[in-house]
PDB file of C-alpha atoms in Angstrom:
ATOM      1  CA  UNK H   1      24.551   4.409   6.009  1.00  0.00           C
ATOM      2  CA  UNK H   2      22.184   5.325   3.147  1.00  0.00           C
ATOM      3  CA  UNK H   3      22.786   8.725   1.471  1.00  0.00           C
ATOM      4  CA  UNK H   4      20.704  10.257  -1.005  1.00  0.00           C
ATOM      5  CA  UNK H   5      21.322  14.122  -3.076  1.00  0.00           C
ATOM      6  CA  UNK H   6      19.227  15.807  -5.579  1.00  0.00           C
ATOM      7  CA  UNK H   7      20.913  17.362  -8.397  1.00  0.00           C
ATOM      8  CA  UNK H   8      19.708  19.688 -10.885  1.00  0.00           C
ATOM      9  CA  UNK H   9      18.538  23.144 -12.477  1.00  0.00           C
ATOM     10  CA  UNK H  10      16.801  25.361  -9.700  1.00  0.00           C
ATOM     11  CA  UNK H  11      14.981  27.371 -12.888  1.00  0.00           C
ATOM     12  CA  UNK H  12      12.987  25.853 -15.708  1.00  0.00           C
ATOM     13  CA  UNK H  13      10.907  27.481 -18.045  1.00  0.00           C
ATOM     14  CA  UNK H  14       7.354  26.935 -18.587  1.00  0.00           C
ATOM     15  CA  UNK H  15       6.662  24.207 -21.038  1.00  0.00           C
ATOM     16  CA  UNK H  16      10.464  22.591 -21.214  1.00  0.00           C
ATOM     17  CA  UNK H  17      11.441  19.622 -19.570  1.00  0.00           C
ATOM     18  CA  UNK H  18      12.309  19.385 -15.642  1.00  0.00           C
ATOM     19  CA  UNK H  19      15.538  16.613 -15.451  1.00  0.00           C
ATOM     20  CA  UNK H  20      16.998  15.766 -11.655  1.00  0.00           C
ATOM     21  CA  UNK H  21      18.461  12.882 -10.943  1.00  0.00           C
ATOM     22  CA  UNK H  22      19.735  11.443  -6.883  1.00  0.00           C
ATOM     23  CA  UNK H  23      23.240  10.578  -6.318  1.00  0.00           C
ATOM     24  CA  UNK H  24      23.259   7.539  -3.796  1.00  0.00           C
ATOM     25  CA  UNK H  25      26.316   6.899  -1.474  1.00  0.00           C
ATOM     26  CA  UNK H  26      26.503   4.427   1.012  1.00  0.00           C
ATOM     27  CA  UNK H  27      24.312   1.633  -0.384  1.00  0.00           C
ATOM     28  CA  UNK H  28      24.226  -0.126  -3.858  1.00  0.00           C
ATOM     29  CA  UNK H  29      21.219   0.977  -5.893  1.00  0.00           C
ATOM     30  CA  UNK H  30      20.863  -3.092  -7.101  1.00  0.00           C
ATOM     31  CA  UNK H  31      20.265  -4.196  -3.755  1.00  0.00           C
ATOM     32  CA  UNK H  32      16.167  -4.634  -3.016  1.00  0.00           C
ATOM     33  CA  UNK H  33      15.088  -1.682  -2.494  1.00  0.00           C
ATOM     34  CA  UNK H  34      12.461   0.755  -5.077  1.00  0.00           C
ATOM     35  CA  UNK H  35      13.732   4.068  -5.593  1.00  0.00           C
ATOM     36  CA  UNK H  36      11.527   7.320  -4.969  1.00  0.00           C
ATOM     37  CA  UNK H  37      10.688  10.478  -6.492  1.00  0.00           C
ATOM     38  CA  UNK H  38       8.401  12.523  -4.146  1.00  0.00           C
ATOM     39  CA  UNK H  39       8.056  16.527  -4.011  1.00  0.00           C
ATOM     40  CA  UNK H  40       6.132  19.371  -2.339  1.00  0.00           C
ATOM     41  CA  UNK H  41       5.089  22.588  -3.620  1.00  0.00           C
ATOM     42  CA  UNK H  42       5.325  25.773  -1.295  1.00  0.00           C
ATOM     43  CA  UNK H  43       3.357  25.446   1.772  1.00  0.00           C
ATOM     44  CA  UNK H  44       1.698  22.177   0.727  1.00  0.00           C
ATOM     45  CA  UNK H  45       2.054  18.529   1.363  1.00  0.00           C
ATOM     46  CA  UNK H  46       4.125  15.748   0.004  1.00  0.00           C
ATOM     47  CA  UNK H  47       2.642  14.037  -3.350  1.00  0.00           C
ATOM     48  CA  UNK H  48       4.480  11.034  -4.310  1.00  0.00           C
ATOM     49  CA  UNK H  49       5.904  11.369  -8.178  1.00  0.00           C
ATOM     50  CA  UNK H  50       7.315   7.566  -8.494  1.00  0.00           C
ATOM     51  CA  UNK H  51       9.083   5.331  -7.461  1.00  0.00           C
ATOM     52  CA  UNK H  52      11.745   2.619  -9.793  1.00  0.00           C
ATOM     53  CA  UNK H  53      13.051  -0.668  -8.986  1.00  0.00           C
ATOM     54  CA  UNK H  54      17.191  -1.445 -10.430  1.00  0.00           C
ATOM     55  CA  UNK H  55      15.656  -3.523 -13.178  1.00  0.00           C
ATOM     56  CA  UNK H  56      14.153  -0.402 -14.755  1.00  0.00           C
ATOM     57  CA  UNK H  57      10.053  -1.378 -13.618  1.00  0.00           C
ATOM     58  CA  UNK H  58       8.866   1.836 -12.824  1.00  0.00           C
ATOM     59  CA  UNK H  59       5.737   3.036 -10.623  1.00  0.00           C
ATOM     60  CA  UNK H  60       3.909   6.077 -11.339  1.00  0.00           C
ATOM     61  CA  UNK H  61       1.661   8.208  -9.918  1.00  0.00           C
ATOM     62  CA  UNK H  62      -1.241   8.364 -12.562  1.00  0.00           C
ATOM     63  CA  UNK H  63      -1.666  12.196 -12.395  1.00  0.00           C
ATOM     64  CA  UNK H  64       1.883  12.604 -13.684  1.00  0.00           C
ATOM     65  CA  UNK H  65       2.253   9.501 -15.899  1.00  0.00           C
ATOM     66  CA  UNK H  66       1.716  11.269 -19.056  1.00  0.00           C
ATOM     67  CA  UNK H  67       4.922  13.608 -18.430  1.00  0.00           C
ATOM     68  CA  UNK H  68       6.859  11.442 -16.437  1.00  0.00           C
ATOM     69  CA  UNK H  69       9.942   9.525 -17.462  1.00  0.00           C
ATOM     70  CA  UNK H  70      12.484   7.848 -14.558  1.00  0.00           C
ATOM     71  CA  UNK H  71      15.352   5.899 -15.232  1.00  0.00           C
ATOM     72  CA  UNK H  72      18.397   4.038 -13.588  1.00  0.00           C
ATOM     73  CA  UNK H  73      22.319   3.778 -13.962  1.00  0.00           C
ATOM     74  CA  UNK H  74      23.257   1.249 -11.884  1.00  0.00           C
ATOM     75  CA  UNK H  75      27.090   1.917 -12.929  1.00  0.00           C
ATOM     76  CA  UNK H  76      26.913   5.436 -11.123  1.00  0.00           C
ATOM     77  CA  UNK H  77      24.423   4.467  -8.465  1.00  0.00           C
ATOM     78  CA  UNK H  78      22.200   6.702  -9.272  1.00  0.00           C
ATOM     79  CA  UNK H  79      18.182   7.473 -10.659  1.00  0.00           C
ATOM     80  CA  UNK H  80      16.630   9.964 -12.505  1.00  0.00           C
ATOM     81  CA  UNK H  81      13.658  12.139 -13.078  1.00  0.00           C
ATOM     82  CA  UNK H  82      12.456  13.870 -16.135  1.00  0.00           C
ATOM     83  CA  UNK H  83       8.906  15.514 -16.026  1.00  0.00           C
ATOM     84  CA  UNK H  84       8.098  17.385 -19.383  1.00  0.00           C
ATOM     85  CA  UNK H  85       5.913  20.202 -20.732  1.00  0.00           C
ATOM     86  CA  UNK H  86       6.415  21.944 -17.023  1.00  0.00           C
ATOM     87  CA  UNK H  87       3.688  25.112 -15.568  1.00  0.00           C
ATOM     88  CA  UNK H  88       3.783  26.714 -12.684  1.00  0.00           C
ATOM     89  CA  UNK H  89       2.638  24.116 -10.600  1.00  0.00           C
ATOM     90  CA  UNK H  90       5.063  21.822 -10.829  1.00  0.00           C
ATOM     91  CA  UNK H  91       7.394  23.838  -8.648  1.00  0.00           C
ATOM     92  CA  UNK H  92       8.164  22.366  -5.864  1.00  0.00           C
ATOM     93  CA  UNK H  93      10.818  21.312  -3.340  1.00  0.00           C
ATOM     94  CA  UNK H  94      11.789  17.488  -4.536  1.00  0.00           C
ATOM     95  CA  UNK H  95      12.437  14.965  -3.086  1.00  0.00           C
ATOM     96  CA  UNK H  96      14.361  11.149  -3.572  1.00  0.00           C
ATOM     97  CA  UNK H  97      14.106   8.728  -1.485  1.00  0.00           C
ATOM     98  CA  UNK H  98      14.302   4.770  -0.893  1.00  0.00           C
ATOM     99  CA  UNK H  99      11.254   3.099  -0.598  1.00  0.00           C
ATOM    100  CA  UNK H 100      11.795  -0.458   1.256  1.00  0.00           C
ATOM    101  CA  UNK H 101       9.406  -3.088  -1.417  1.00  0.00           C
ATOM    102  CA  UNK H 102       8.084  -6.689  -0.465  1.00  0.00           C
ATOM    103  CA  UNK H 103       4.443  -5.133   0.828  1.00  0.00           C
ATOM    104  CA  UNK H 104       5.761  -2.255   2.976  1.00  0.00           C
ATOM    105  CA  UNK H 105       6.147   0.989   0.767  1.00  0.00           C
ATOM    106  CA  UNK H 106       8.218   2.926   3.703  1.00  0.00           C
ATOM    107  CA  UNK H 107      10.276   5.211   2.636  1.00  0.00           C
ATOM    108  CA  UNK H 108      13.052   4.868   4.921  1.00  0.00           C
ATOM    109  CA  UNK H 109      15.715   7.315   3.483  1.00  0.00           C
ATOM    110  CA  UNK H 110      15.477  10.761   2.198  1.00  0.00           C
ATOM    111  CA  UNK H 111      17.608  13.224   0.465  1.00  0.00           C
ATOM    112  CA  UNK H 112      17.529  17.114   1.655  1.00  0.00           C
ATOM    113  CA  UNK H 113      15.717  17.788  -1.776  1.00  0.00           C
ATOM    114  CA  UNK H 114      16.299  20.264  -3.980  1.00  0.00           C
ATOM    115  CA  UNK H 115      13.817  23.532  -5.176  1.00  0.00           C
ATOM    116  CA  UNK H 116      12.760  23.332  -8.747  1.00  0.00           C
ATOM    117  CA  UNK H 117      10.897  26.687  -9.631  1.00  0.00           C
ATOM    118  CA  UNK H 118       9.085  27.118 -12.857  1.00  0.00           C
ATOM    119  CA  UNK H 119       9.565  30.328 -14.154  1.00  0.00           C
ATOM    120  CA  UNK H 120       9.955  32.386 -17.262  1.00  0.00           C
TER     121      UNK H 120
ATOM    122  CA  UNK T   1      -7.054   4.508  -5.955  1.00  0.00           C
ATOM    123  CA  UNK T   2      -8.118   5.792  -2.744  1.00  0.00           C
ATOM    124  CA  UNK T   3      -7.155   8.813  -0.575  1.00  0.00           C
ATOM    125  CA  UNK T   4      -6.251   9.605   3.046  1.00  0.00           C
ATOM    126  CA  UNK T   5      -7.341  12.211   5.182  1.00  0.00           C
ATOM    127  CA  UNK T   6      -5.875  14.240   8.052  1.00  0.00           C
ATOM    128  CA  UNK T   7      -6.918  17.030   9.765  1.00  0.00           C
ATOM    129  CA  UNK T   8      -5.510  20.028   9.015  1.00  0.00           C
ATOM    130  CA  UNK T   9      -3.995  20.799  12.239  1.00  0.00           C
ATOM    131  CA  UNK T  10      -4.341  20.000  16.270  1.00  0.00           C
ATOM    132  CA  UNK T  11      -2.937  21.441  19.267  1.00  0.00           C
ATOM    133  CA  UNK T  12      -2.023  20.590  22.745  1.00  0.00           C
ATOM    134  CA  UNK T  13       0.123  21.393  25.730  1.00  0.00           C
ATOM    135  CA  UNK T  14       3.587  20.124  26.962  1.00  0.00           C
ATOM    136  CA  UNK T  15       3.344  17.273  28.906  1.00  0.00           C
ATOM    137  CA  UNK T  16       0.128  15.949  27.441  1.00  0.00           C
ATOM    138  CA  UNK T  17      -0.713  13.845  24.795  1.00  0.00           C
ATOM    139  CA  UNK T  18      -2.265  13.730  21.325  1.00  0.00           C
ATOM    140  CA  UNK T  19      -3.630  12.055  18.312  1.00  0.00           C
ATOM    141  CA  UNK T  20      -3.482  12.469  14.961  1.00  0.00           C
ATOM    142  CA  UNK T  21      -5.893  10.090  12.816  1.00  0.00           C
ATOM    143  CA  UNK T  22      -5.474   9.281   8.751  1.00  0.00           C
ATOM    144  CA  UNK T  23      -8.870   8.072   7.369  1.00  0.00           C
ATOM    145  CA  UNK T  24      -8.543   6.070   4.108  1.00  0.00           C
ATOM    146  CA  UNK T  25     -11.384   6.336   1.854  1.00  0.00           C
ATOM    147  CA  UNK T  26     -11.555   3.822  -1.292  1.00  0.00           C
ATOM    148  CA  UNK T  27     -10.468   0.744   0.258  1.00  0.00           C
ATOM    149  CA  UNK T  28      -9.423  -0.894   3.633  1.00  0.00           C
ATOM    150  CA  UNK T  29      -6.788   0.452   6.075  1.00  0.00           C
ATOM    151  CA  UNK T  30      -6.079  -2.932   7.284  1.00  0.00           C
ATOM    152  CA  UNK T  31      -4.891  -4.402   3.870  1.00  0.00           C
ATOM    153  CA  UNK T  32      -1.710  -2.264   3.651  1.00  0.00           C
ATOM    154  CA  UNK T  33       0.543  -0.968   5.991  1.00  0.00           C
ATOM    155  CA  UNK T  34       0.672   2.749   6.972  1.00  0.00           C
ATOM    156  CA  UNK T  35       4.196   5.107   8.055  1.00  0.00           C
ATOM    157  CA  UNK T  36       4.202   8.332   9.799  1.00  0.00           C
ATOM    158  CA  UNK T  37       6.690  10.692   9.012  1.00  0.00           C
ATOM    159  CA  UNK T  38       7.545  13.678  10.775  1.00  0.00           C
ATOM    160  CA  UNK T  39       8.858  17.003   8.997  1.00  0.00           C
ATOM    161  CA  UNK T  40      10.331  20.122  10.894  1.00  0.00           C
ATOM    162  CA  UNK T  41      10.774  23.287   8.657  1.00  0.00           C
ATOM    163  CA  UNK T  42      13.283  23.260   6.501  1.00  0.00           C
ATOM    164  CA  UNK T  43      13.832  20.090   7.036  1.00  0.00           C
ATOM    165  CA  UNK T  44      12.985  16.546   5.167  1.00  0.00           C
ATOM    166  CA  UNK T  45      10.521  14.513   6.651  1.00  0.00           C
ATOM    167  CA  UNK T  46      11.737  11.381   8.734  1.00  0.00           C
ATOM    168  CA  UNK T  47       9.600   8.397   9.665  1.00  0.00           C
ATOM    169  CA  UNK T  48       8.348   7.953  13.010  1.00  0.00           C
ATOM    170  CA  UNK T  49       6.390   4.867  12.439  1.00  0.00           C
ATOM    171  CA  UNK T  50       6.390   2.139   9.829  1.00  0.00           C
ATOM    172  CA  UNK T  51       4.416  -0.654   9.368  1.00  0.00           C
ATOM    173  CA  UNK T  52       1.353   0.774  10.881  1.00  0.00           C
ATOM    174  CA  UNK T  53       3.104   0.277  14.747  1.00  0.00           C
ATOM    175  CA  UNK T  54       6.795   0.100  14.429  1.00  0.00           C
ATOM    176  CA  UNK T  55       9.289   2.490  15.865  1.00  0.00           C
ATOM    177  CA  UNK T  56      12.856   3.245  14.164  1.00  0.00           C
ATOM    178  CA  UNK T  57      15.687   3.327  16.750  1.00  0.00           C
ATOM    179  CA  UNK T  58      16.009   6.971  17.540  1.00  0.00           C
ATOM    180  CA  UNK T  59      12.098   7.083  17.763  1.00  0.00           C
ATOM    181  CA  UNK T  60      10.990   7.371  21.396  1.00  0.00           C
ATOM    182  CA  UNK T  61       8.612   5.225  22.471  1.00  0.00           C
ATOM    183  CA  UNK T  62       6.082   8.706  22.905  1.00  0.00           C
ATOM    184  CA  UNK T  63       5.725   7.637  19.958  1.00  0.00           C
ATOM    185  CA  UNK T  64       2.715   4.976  18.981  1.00  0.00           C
ATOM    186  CA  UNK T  65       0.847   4.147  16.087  1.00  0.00           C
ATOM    187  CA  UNK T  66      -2.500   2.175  15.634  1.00  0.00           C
ATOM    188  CA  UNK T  67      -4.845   0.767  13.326  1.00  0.00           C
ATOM    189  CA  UNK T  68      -8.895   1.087  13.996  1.00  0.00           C
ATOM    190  CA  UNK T  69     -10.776  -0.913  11.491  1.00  0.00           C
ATOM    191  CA  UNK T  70     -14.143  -0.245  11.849  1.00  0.00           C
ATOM    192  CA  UNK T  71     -13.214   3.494  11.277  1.00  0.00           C
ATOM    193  CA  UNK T  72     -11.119   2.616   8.766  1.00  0.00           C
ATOM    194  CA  UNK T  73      -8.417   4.879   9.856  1.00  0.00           C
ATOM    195  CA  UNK T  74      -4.741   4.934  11.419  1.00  0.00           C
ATOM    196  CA  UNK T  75      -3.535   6.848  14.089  1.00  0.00           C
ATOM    197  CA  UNK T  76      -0.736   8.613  15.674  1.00  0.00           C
ATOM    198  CA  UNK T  77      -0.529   9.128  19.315  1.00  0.00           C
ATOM    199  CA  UNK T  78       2.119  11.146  20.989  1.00  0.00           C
ATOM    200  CA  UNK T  79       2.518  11.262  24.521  1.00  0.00           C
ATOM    201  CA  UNK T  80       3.997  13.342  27.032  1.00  0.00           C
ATOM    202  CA  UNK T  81       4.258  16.044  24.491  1.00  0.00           C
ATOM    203  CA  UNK T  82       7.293  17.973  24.398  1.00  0.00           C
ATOM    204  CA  UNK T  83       8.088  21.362  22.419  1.00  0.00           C
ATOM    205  CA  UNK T  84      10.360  19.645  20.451  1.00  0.00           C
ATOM    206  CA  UNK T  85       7.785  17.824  18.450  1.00  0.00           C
ATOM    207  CA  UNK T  86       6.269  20.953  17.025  1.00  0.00           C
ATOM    208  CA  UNK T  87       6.215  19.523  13.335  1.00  0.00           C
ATOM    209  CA  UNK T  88       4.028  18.778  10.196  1.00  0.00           C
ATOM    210  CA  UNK T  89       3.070  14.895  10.705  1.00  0.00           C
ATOM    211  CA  UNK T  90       1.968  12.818   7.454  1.00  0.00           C
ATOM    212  CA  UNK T  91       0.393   9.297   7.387  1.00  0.00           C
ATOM    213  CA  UNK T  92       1.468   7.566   3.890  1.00  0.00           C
ATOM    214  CA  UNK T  93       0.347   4.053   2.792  1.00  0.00           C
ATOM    215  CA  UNK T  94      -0.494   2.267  -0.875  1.00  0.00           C
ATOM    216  CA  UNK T  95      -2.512   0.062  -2.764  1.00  0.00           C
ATOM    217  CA  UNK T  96      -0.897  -2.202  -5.523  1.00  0.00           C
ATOM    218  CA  UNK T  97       1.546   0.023  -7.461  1.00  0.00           C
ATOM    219  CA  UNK T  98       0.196   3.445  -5.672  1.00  0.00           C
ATOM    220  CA  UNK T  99       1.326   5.171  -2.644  1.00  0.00           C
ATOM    221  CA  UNK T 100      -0.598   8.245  -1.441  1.00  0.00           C
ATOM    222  CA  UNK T 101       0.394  10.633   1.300  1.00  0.00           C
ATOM    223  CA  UNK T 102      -2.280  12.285   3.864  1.00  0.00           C
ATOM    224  CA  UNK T 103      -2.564  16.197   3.344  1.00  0.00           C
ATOM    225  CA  UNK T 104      -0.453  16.816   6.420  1.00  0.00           C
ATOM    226  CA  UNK T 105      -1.171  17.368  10.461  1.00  0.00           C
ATOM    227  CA  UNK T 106       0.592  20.694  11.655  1.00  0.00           C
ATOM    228  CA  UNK T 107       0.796  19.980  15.436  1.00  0.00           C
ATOM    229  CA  UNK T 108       1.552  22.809  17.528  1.00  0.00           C
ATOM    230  CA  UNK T 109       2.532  22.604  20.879  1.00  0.00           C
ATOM    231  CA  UNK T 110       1.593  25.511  23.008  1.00  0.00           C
TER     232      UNK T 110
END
């Protein structure tokens, strides 16, 4: 069975770069399947961040694309997010997550997430 | 791209049952399929429908979801309400290389 954990700094200043990346266990990264950013600030709603494919073809949410950079390393099985020039409202509980592809967009998997706070 | 809307919350009693609708504006509900996810607090949201009407094992079949095109919306029905399903319900679907999530349902069952 699919497992999925968020890594990274809890505290990042305002204006420096956020960097997480998801550990998967349980499944091969390589095998069909897109893999998803997704995070929710306090008390709000889920806003999808982006999602990659093994191959390195990302899909980004336009809002974000500016500051966004994700990336995969297939020989750890894992993905990784780096949003840059960071404020206050990009703190947020987030979220990876495997999105099942070929005209479905389901994300079917998620980790527990992890609580990036933007601070100084 | 094109947004979805939920209301904000709804309420009903054990034993009865409820729906939650997701109205897609910029484009047609029917063209691409819509999940339902379920979050608790504290907790990470799960799925309790995919592909606008499909259950994952676990799911119990209280659980239903629809598609109405001449509304243009999707919907979540819950029967036979139980305490239990207290949660903060989100409809999600996409459009090409997007995927948007609805604002969020919080049902409370009183």
């Amino acid at each position: 069975q699919v497992q999925l954990q968020e890594s990274g700094p809890g505290l990042v200043k305002p204006s420096e770069t956020l960097f997480l990346t998801c550990n998967v266990s349980g499944y091969s990264i390589t095998r069909g399947y897109n893999w998803a950013w997704i995070r929710q600030s306090p008390g709000k709603g889920l806003e999808w961040i982006g999602s990659i494919y093994h191959s390195g073809r990302t899909f980004d949410n336009p809002v974000l694309k500016s500051r966004l950079t994700m990336s995969v390393d297939t020989t750890k099985n894992q993905f990784s997010l780096k949003i840059t020039s960071v404020t206050a409202a990009d703190t947020a509980m987030y979220y990876c997550a495997r999105e099942a592809i070929f005209g479905v967009a389901h994300f079917d998997s998620w980790g527990q997430g992890t609580l990036v706070t933007v601070s100084s | 791209n094109f947004l979805l809307t939920q209301p904000h919350s709804v309420s009903e009693s054990p034993g009865k049952t409820v729906t939650i609708s997701c109205t897609r504006s910029g484009g047609t509900i029917a063209s691409n399929y819509v999940q339902w996810y379920q979050q608790r607090p504290g907790s990470s949201p799960t799925t309790v429908i995919f592909e606008d009407n499909q259950r994952p094992s676990g799911v119990p079949d209280r659980f239903s979801g629809s598609i109405d095109s001449p509304s243009n919306s999707a919907s979540l029905t819950i029967s036979r309400l139980q305490t239990e399903d207290e949660a903060d319900y989100y409809c999600q679907s996409y459009d090409g290389n997007i995927r948007v999530f609805g604002g969020g349902t919080k049902l409370t069952v009183l």
